PDB file of C-alpha atoms in Angstrom:
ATOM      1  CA  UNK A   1     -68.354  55.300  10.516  1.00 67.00           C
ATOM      2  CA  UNK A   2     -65.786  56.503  12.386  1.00 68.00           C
ATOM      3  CA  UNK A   3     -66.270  59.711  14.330  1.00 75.00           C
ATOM      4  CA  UNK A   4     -64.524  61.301  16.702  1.00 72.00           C
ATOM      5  CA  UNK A   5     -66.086  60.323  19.817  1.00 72.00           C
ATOM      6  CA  UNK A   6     -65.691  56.910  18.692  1.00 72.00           C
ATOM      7  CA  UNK A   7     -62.351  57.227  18.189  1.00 72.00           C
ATOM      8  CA  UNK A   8     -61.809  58.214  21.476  1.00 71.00           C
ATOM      9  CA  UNK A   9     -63.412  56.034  23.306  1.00 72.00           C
ATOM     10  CA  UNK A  10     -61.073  53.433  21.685  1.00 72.00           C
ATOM     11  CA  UNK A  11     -57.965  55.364  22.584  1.00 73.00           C
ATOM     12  CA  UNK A  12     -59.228  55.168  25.699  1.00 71.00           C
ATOM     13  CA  UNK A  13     -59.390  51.495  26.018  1.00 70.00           C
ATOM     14  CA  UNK A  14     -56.095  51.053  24.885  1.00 70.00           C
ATOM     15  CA  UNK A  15     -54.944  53.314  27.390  1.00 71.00           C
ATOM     16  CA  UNK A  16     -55.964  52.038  31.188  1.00 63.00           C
ATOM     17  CA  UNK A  17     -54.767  55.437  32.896  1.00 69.00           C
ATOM     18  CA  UNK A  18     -57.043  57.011  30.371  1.00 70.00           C
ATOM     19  CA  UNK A  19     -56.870  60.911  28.287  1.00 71.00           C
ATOM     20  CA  UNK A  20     -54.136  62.888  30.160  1.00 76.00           C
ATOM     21  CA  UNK A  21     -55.680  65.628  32.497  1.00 76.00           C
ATOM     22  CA  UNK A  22     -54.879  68.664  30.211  1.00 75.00           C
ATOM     23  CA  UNK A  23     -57.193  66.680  26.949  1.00 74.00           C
ATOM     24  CA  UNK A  24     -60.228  66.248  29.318  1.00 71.00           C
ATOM     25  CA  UNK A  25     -61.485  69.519  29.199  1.00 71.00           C
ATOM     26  CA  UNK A  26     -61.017  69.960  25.301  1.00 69.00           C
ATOM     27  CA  UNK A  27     -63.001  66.417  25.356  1.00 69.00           C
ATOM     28  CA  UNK A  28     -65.403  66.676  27.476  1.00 65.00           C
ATOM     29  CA  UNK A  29     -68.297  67.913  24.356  1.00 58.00           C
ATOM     30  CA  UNK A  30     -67.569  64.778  23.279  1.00 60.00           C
ATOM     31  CA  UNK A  31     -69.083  62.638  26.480  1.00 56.00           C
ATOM     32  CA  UNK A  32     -72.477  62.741  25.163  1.00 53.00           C
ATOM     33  CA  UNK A  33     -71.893  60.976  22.379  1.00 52.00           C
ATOM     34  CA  UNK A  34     -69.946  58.777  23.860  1.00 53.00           C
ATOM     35  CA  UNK A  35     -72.234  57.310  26.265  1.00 53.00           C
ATOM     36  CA  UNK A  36     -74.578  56.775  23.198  1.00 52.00           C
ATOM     37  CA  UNK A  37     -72.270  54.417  21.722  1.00 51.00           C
ATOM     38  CA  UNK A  38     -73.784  50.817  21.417  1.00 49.00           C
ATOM     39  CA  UNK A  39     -70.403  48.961  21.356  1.00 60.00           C
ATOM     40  CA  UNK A  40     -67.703  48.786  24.089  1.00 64.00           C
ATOM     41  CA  UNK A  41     -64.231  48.924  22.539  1.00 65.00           C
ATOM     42  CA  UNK A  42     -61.862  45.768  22.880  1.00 71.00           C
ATOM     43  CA  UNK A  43     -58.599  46.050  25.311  1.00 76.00           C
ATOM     44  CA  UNK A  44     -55.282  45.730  23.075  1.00 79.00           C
ATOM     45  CA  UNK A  45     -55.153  41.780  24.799  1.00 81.00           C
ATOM     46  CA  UNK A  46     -58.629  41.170  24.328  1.00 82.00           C
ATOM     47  CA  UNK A  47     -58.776  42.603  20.808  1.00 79.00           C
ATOM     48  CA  UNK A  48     -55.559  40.415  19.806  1.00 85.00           C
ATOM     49  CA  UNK A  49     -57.277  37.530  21.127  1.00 83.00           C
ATOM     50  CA  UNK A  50     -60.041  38.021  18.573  1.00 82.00           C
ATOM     51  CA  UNK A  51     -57.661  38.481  15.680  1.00 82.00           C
ATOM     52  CA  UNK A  52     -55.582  35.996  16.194  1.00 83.00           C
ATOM     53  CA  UNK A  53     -57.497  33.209  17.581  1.00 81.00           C
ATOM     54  CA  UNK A  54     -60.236  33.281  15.256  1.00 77.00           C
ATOM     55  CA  UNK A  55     -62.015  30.729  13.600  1.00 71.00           C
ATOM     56  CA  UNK A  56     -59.502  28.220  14.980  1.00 70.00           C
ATOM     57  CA  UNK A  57     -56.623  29.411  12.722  1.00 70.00           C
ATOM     58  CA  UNK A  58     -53.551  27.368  13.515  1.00 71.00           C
ATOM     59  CA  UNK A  59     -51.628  29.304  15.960  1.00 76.00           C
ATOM     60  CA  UNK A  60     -47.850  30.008  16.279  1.00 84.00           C
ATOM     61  CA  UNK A  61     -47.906  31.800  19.708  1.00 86.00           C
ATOM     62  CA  UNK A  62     -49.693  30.614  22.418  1.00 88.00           C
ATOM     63  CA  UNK A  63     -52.014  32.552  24.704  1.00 87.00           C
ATOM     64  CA  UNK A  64     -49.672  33.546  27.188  1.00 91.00           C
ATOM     65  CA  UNK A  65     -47.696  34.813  24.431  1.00 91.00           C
ATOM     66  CA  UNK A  66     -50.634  36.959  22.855  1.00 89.00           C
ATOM     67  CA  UNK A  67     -51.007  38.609  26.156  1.00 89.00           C
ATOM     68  CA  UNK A  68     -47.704  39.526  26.658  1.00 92.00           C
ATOM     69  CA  UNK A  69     -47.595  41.142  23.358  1.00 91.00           C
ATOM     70  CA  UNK A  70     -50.655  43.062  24.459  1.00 89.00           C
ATOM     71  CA  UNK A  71     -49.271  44.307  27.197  1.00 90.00           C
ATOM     72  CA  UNK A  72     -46.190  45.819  25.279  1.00 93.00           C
ATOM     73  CA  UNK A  73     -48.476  47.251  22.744  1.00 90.00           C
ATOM     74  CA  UNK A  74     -50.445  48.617  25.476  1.00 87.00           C
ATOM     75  CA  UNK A  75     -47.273  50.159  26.927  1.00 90.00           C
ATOM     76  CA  UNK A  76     -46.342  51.760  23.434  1.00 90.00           C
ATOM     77  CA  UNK A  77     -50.025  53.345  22.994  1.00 85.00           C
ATOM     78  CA  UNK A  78     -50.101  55.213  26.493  1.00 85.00           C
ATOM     79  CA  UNK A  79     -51.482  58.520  25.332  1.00 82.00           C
ATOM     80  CA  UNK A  80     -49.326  60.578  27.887  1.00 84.00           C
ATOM     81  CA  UNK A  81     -46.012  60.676  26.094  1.00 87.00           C
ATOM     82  CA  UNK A  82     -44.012  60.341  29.713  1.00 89.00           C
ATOM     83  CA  UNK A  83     -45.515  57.533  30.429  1.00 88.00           C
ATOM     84  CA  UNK A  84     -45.138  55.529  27.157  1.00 91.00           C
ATOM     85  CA  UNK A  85     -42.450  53.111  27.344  1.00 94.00           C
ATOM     86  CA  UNK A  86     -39.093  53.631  25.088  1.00 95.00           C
ATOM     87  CA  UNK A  87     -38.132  50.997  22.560  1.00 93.00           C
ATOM     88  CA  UNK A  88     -35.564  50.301  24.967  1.00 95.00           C
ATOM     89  CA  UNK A  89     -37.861  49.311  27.654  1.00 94.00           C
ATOM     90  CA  UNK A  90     -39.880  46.959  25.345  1.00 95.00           C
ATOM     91  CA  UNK A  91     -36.922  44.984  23.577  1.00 94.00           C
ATOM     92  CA  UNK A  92     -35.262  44.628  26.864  1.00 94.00           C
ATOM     93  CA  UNK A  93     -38.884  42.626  28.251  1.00 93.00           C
ATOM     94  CA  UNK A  94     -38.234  38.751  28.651  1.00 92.00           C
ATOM     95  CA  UNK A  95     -40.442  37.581  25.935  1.00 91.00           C
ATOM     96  CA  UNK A  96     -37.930  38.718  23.249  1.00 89.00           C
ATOM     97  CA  UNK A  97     -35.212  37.173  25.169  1.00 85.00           C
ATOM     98  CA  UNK A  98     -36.950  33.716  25.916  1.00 74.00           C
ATOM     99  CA  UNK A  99     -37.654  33.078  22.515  1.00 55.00           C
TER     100      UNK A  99
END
């Protein structure tokens, strides 16, 4: 089930630079339970990686690809709204020009 320290813990992984200063204190009840928690979330790349390369599916994009695309989601999911990246930024990244 999904509960609210759960939920932020995986926000969290998404997010490298972690919950903006201001949402610590309103979060910090929650570090109890978080540190309970059996399972580690998944990085955006390394959770991709299990989607898509599961159970030897045939593949259209390759690793490097995959990884790339995790890093732009990454970008899009920071939780600090100045430091998300515009639309701008992402469709002007190589891998939508190269392919």
């Amino acid at each position: 089930m999904l509960t609210p320290p759960i939920l932020i813990q995986q926000m969290m992984a998404f997010d490298l630079n972690g919950l903006p200063p201001r949402w610590r204190k309103q979060c910090q009840f929650m570090s109890q339970d978080l540190s309970n928690e059996r399972d580690q979330p998944l990085s955006v790349k390394d959770w991709l990686n299990e989607v898509y390369f599961e159970q030897d599916k045939s593949s259209e994009l390759t690793a490097n690809d995959i990884a790339q695309i995790g890093e732009l989601i990454s970008r899009l999911l920071k939780m600090e709204p100045s430091l998300r990246a515009t639309t701008t930024n992402i469709l002007d990244n190589s891998w939508f020009k190269s392919s």
